[in-house]
Coordinates of C-alpha atoms and ligand atoms in Angstrom, one line a residue:
X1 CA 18.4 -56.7 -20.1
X2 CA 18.9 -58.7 -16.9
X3 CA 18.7 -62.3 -17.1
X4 CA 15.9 -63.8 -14.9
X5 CA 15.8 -66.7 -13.1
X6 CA 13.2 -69.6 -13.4
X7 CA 11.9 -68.9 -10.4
X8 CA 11.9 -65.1 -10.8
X9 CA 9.5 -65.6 -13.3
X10 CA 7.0 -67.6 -11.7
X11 CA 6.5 -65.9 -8.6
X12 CA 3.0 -64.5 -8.2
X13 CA 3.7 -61.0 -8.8
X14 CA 6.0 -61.0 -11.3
X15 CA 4.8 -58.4 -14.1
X16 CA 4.5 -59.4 -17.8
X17 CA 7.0 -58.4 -19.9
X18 CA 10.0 -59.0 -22.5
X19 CA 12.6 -61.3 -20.1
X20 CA 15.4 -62.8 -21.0
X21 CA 16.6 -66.5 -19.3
X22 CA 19.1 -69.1 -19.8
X23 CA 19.1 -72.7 -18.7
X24 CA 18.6 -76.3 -19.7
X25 CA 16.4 -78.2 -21.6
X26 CA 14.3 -80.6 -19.9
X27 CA 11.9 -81.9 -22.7
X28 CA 11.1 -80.6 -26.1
X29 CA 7.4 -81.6 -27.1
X30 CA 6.0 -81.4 -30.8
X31 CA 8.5 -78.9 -32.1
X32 CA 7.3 -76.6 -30.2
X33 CA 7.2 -76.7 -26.1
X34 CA 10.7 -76.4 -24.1
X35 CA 10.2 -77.1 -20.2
X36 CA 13.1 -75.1 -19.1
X37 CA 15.0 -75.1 -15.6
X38 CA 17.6 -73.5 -14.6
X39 CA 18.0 -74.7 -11.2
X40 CA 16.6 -71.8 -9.1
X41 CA 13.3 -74.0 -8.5
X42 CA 11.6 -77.7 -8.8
X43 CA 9.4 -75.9 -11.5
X44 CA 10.3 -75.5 -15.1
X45 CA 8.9 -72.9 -17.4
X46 CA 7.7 -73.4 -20.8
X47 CA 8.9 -72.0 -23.3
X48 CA 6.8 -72.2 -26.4
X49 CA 8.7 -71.7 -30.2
X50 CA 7.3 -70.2 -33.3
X51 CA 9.1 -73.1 -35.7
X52 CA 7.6 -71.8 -38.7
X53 CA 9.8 -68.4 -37.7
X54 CA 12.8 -70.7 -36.6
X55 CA 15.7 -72.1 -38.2
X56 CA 15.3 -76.2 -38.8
X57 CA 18.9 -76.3 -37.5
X58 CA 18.0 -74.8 -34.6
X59 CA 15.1 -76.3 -34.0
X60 CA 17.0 -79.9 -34.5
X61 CA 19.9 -78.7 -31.6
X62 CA 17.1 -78.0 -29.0
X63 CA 17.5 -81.7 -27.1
X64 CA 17.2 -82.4 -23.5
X65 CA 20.2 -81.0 -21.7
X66 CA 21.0 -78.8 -24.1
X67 CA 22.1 -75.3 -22.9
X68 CA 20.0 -72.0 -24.3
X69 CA 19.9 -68.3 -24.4
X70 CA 15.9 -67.2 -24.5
X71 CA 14.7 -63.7 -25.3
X72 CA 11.0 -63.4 -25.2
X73 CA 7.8 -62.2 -23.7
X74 CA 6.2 -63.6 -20.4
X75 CA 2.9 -63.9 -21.4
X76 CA -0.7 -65.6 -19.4
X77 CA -0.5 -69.3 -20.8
X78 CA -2.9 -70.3 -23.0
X79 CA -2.4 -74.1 -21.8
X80 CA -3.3 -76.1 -18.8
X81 CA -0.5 -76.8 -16.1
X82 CA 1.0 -73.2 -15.8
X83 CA 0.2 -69.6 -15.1
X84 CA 2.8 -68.1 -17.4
X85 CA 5.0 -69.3 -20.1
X86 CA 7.1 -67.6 -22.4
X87 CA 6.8 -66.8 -25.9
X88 CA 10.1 -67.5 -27.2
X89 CA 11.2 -64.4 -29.8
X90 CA 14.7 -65.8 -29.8
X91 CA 16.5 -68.6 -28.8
X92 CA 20.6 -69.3 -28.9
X93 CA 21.7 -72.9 -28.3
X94 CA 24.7 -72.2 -25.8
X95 CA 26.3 -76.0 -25.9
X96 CA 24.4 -79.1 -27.7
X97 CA 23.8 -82.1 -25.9
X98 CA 23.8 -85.4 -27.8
X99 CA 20.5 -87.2 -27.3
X100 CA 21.6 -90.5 -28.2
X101 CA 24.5 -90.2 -25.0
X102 CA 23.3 -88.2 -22.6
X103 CA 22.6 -90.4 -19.2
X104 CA 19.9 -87.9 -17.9
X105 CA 16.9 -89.0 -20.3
X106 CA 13.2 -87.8 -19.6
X107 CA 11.9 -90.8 -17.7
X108 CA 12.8 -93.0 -13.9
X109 CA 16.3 -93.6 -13.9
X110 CA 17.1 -95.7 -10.6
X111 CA 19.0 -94.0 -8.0
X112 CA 22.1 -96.5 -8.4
X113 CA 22.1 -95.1 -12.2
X114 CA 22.4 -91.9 -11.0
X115 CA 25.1 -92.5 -8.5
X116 CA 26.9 -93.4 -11.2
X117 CA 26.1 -90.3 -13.1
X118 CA 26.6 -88.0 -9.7
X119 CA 27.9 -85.1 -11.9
X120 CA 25.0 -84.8 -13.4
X121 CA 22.1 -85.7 -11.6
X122 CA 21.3 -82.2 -10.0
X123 CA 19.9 -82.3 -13.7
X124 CA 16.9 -84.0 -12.3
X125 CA 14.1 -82.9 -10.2
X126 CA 14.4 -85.3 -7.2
X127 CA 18.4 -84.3 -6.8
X128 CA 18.0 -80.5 -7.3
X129 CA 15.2 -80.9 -4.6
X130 CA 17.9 -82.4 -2.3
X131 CA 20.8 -80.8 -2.9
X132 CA 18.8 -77.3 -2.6
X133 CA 17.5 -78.5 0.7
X134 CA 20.6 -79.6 1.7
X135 CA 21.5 -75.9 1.1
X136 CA 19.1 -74.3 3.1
X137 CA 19.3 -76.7 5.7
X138 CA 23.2 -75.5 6.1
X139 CA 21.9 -71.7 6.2
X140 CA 19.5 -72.6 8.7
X141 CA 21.7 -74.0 11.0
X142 CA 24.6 -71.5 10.7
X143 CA 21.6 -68.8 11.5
X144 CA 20.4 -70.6 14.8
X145 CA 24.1 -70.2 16.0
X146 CA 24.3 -67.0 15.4
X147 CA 21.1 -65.9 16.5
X148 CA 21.5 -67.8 20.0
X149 CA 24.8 -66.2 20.5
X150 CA 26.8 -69.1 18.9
X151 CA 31.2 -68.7 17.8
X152 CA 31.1 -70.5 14.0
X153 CA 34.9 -72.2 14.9
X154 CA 36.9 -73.9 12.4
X155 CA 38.5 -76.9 13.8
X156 CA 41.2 -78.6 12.1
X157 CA 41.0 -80.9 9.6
X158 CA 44.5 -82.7 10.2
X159 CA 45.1 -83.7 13.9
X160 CA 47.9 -84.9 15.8
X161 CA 45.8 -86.9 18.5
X162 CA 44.2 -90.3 17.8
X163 CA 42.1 -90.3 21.0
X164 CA 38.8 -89.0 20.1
X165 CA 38.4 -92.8 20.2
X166 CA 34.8 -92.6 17.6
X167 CA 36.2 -94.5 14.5
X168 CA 38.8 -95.7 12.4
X169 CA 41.2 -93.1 10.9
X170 CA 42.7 -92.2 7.8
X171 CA 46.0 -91.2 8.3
X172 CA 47.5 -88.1 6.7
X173 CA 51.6 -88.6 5.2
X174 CA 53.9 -87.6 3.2
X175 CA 56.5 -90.0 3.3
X176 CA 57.8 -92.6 0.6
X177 CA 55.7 -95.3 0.9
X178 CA 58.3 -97.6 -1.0
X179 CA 61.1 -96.6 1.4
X180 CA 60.0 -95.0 4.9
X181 CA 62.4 -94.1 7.2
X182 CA 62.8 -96.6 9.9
X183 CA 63.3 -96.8 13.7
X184 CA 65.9 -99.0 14.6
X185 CA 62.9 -101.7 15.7
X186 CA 61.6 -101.5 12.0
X187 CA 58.8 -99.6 12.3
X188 CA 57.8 -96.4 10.7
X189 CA 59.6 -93.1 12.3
X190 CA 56.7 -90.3 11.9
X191 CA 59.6 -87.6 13.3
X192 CA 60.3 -87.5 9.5
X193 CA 56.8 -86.8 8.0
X194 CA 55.8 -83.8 7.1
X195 CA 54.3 -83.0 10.9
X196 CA 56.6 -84.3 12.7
X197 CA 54.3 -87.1 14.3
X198 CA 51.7 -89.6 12.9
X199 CA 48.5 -87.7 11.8
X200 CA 45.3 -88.4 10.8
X201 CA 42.3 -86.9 9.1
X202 CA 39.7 -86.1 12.0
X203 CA 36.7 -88.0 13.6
X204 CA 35.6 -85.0 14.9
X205 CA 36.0 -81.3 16.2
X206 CA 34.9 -81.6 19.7
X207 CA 38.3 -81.7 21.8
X208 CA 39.2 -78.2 19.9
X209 CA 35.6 -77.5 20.1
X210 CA 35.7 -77.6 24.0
X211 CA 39.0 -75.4 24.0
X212 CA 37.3 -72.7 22.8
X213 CA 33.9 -73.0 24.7
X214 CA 36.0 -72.9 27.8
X215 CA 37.0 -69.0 26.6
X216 CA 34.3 -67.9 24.7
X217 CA 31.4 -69.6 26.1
X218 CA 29.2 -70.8 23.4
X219 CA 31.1 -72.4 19.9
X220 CA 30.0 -74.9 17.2
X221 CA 32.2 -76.1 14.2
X222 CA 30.6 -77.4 10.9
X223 CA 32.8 -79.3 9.3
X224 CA 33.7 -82.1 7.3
X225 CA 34.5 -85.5 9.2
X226 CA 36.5 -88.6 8.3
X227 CA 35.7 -92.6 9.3
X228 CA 38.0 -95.1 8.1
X229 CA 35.2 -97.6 9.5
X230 CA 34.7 -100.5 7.0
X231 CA 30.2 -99.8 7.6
X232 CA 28.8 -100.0 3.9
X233 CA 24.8 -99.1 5.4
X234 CA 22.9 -96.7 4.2
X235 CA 23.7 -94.8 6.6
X236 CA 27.5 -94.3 6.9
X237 CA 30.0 -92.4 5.2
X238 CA 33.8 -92.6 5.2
X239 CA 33.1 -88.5 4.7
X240 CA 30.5 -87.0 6.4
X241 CA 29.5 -83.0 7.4
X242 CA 29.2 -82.6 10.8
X243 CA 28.0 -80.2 13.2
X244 CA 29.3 -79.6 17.3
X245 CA 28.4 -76.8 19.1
X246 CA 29.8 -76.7 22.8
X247 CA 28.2 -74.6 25.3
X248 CA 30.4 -74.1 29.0
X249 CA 28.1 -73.9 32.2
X250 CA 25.9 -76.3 30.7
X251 CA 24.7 -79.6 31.4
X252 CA 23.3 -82.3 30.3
X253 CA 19.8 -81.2 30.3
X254 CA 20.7 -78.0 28.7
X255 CA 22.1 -80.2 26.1
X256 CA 19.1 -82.0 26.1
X257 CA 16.8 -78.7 25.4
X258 CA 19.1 -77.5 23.0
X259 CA 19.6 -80.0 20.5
X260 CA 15.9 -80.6 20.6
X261 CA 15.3 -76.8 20.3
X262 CA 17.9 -76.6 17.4
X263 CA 16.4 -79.2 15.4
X264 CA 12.5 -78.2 15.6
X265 CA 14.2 -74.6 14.4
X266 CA 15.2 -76.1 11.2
X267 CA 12.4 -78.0 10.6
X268 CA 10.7 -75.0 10.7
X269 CA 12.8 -73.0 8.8
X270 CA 12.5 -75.5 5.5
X271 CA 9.2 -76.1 6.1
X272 CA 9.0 -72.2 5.4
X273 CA 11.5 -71.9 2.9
X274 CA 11.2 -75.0 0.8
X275 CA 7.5 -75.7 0.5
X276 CA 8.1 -76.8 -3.4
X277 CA 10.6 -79.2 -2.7
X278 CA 9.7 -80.6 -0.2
X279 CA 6.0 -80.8 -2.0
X280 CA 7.8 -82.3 -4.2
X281 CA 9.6 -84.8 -3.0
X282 CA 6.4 -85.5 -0.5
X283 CA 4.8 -86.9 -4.0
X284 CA 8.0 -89.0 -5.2
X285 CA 7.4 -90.9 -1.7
X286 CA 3.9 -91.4 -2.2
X287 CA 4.2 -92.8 -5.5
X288 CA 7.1 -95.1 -4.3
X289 CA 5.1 -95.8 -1.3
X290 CA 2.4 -97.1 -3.6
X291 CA 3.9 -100.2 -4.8
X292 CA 4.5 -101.4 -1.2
X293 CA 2.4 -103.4 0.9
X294 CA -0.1 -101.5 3.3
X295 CA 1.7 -102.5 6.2
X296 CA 4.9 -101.1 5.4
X297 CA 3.7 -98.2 4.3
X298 CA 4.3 -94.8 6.6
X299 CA 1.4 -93.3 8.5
X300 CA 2.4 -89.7 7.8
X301 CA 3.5 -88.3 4.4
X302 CA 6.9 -86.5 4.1
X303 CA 5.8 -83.1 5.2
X304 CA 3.4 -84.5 8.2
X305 CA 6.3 -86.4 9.3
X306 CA 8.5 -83.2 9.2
X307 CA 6.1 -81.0 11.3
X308 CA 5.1 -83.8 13.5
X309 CA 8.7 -83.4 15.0
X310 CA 8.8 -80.0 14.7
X311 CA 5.7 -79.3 17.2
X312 CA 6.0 -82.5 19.5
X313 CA 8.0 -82.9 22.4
X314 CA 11.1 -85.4 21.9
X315 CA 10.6 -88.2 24.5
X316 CA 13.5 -88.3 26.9
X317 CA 14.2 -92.2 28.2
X318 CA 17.4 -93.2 30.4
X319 CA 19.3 -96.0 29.2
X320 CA 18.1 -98.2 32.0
X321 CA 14.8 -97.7 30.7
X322 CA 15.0 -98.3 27.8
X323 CA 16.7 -101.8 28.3
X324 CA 13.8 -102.6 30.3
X325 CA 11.2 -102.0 27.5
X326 CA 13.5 -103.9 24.8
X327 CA 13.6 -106.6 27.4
X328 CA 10.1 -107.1 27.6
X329 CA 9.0 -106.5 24.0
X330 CA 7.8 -108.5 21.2
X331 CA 10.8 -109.2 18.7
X332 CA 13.2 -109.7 22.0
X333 CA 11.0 -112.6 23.6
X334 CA 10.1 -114.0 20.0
X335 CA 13.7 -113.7 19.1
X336 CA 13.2 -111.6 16.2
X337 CA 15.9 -109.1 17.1
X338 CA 19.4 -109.9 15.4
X339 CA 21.1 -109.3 19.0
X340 CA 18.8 -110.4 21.6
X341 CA 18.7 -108.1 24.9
X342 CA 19.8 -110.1 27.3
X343 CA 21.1 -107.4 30.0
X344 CA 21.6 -104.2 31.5
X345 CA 25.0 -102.7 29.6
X346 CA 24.6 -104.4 26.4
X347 CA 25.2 -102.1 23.3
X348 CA 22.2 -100.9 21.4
X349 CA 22.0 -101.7 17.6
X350 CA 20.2 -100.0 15.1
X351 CA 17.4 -102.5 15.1
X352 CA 16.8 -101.8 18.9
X353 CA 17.1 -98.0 18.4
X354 CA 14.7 -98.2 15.6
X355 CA 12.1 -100.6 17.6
X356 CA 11.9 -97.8 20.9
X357 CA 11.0 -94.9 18.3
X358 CA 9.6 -96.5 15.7
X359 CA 7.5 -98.9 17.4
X360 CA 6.9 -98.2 20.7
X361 CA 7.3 -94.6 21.3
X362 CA 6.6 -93.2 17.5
X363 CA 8.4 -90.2 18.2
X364 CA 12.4 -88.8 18.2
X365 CA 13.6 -90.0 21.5
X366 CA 16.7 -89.0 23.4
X367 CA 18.3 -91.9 25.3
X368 CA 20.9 -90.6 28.3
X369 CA 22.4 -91.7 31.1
X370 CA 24.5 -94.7 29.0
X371 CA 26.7 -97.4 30.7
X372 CA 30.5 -96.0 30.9
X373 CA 32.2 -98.9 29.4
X374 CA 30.2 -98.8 26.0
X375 CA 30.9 -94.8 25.4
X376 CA 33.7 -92.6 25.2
X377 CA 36.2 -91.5 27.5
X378 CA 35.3 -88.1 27.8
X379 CA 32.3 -88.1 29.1
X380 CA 31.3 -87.1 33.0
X381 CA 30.7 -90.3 35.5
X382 CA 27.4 -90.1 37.1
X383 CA 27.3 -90.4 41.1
X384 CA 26.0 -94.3 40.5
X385 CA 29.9 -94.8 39.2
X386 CA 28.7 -96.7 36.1
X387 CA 26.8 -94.5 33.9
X388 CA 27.9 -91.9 32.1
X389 CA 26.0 -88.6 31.0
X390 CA 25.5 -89.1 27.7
X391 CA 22.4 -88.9 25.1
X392 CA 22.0 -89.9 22.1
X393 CA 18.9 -88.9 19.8
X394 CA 16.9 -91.4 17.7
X395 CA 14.6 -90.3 14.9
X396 CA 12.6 -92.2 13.1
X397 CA 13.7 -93.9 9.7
X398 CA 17.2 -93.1 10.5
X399 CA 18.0 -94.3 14.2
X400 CA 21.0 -92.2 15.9
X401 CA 20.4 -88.7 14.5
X402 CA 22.9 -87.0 17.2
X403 CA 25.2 -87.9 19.8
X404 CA 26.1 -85.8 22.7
X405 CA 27.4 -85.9 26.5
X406 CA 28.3 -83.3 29.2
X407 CA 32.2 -83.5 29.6
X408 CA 34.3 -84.8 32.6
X409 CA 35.7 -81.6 33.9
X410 CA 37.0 -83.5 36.9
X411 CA 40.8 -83.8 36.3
X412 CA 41.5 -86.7 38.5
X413 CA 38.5 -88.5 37.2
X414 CA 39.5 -87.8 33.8
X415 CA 43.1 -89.0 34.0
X416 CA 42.0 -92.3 35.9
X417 CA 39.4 -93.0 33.1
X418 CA 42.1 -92.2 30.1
X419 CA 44.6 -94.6 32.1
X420 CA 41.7 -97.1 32.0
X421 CA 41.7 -97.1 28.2
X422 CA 45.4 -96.8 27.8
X423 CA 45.2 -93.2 26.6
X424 CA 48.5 -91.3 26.3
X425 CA 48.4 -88.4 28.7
X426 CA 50.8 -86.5 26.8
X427 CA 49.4 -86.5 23.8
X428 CA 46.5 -84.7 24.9
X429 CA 48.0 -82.5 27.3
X430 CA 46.0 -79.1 26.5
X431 CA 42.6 -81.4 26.7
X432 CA 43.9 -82.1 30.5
X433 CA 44.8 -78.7 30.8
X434 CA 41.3 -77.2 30.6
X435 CA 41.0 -79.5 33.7
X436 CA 43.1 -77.6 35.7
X437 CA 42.9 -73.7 35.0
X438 CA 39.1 -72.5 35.3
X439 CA 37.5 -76.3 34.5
X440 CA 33.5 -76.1 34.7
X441 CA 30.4 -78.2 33.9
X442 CA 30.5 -78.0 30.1
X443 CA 28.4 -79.9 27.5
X444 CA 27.9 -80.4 23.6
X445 CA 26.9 -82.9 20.9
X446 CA 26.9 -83.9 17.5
X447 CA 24.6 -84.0 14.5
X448 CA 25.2 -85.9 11.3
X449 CA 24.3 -83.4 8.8
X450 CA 23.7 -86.1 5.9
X451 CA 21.4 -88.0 8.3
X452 CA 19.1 -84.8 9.1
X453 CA 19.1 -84.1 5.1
X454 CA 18.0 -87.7 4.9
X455 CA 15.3 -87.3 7.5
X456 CA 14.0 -84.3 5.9
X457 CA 14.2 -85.4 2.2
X458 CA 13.0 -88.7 2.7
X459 CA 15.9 -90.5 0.7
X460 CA 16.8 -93.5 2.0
X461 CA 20.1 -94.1 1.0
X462 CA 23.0 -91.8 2.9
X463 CA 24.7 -91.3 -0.7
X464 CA 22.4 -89.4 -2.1
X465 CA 22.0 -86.5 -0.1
X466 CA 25.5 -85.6 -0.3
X467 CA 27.0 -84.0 -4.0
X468 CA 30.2 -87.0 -4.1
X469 CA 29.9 -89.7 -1.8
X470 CA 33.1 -91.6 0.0
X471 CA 32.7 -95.0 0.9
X472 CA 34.7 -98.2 1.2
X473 CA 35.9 -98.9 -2.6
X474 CA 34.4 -95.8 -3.6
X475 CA 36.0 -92.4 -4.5
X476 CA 35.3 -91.7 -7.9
X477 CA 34.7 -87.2 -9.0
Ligands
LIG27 O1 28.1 -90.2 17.9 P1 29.4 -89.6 17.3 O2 30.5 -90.5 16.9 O3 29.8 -88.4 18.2 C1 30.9 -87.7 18.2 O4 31.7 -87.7 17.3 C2 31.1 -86.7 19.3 N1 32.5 -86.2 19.3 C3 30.1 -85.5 19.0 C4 30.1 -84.5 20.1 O5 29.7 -84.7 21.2 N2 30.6 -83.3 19.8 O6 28.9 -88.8 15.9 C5 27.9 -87.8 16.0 C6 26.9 -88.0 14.9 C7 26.1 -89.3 14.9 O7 25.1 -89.2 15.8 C8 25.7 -89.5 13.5 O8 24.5 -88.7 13.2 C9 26.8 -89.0 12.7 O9 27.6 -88.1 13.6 N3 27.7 -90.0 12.2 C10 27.8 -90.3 10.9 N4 27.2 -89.9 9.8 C11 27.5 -90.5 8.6 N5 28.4 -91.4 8.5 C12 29.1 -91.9 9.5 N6 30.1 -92.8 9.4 C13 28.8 -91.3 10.8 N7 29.3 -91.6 12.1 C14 28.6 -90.7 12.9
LIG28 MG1 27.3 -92.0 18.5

């Protein structure tokens, strides 16, 4: 007989009949009731034991996180709570789980508990929820791109150029760190590593990215990225999935239109595909909501919040604009801001990004047209000589959700501007070369996949919406 799934089995129009189904125990009530789940779904199904027909020795190895083999018959249940349930004619305990040790216990552990216990808590229903959203979220996106005529690149993972200029590296060598070979001045000769030349582990895709767009018209890489960036928030990794498409001919607007088209498409796809878990985790905000004071409490629940983006325009604000309304607003005249505005080309901090959409716009908003000297060098110099054409785009709960530009494709711009910053020419020769055979308008962005599978999920803490998290003093699995 084929095994079912959890899941299988509670679908609506499943038939009743002898199934067979393996999985862990959740809880084992009065001798008699196993909630089983075996990951397919948020649900478990019951499972309900003769123990006048089964062995005390069995009956004794049935503890939570056990493993079992179940042959029965789905029958109508008999109890409140569930359609079905299964009347167990046979059950085989696969692997025995010690009670008295195992971490996972029926009741609230905290999420810094489970942290510590990452390799097991996808045994409970909040990180299954996640981690299967997380899933779907990554089918999701890989099926945009390829039904909106997207190349799915892989861009390397080791690179030889440290210009990207977005964070700290890690560097990537072989050599003895006791002894390293030296230059005659004492420092380290790279020649002699493995690559011939210092390399690192990469901020990002996008200079390969833009190779490629600039040939085959519309790419995107999804990838894990590295930042050596000593940031312990909630919201940074050292390790972090990241997604770039890069589309030539386009420009900043049809940057604009795209990311904001791509996101309300996932949305929508998990709000389709992922109802239970995302009912699910809906409720574990409400209850955690409960214990806080009215005012902090969130206006929309989980899934309002989720389709609220989805069907609403994303608010489009220049830079200069936004400066103006920070200026001028409550915490920056009371002084309740960290970093008080003060003027045009100051940085924006998470606490400013958060006021604009949280506070005074309530909606995702993409900020453009950005002061040169605060963003990166690749980006294309508007007419006004002192903005640059980039966007960035702010959700709520989260702040910076993507960043994004159209790219200099002006070679003599683009060389003055690296000079500026004391960026080696040579080392990013085929990056200048795209500049001078067939260069064109070209745009793309970035999305920070843990921070959309934070939005969606609710969690509030960056490390735990990714299976092994990397951050500063913090590697362990
Ligand atoms: O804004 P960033 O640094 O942009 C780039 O790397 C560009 N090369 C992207 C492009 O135009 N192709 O990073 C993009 C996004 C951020 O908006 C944020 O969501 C996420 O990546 N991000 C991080 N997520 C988790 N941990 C970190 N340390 C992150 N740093 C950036
Ligand atoms: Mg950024």
């Amino acid at each position: 007989m084929k095994t079912s799934t959890v899941a299988e089995l509670l679908s609506k129009n499943i038939k009743l009949h002898d199934i067979e189904i393996k999985g862990w125990v959740r809880t084992f009530r009065a001798n008699r009731f196993i909630a089983l789940n075996d990951g397919s779904t948020i649900h478990n199904i019951q499972c309900v034991v003769d123990f006048e027909k089964t062995e005390e020795e069995t009956l004794k190895r049935i503890t939570t996180g056990a493993a079992v083999h179940i042959k029965g018959e789905l029958v109508e249940s008999q109890g409140k709570g569930q359609q079905v349930e299964i009347q167990v004619k046979s059950i085989v305990i696969l692997g025995d789980s010690d009670p008295e040790t195992y971490p996972i216990q029926p009741k609230k552990h905290s999420f810094e508990f489970l942290r510590e216990n990452a390799h097991l808590r996808t045994r409970t229903s909040t990180f299954s929820a996640v981690m299967r959203l997380r899933s779907s979220l990554s089918f999701a996106i890989h099926k945009y791109f390829n039904e909106n005529g997207f190349y799915y690149m892989h861009t390397p993972i080791v690179t030889g150029s440290d210009a990207e200029g977005a964070g700290e590296m890690f560097r990537v060598s072989t050599l003895d760190e006791k002894n390293p070979p030296l230059n005659e001045d004492g420092s380290v000769n790279y020649k002699e590593d493995f690559f011939g030349k210092e390399t690192n582990l990469t901020v990002s895709g996008q200079l390969e990215a833009e190779t490629y767009a600039m040939s085959l018209g519309k790419v995107y890489t999804f990838g894990p990225t590295f930042r050596a960036e000593n940031s312990n928030t909630s919201r940074h990794l050292a390790e972090f999935w990241m997604i770039e498409p890069e589309v030539a001919f386009m420009d900043l607007a049809g940057n604009m239109d795209l990311a904001e088209d791509f996101l309300k498409s996932i949305l929508n796809y998990v709000l389709e595909q992922n109802k239970d878990d995302l009912e699910f985790l809906e409720a574990r905000l409400l209850d955690e909501e409960k214990v806080k004071p009215q005012a902090e409490r969130s206006e929309m629940s989980l899934i309002e919040k989720l389709k609220f983006v989805a069907d609403n325009h994303f608010k489009r604000v220049s830079y200069t604009e936004a400066i103006d309304i920070l200026k001028n607003s409550k915490p920056n005249k009371k002084k309740k801001f960290k970093y008080i505005i003060e003027e045009w080309g100051a940085d924006l901090q998470s606490e400013h990004e958060r006021f604009l959409v949280e506070k005074h716009f309530k909606c995702p908003v993409i900020l453009f047209d950005y002061p040169a000297n605060i963003k990166a060098f690749y980006m294309r110099l508007n007419e006004d000589g002192k903005t640059v054409r980039a966007m960035d785009i702010l959700f709520p709960g989260i702040g910076e959700m993507v960043g994004g530009s159209q790219r200099e494709e002006r070679l003599e711009v683009l060389k003055e501007k690296m000079k500026a910053l004391d960026i080696d020419e040579e080392e990013l020769w085929w990056y200048l070369d795209l500049r001078k055979y067939g260069t064109a308008v070209h745009s793309g962005f970035g999305l920070g996949f843990e921070r959309l599978v934070m939005f969606v999920t609710g969690m509030g803490n960056i490390r735990d919406v990714i299976p092994y998290p990397r951050t500063p003093q913090n590697a362990e699995f």
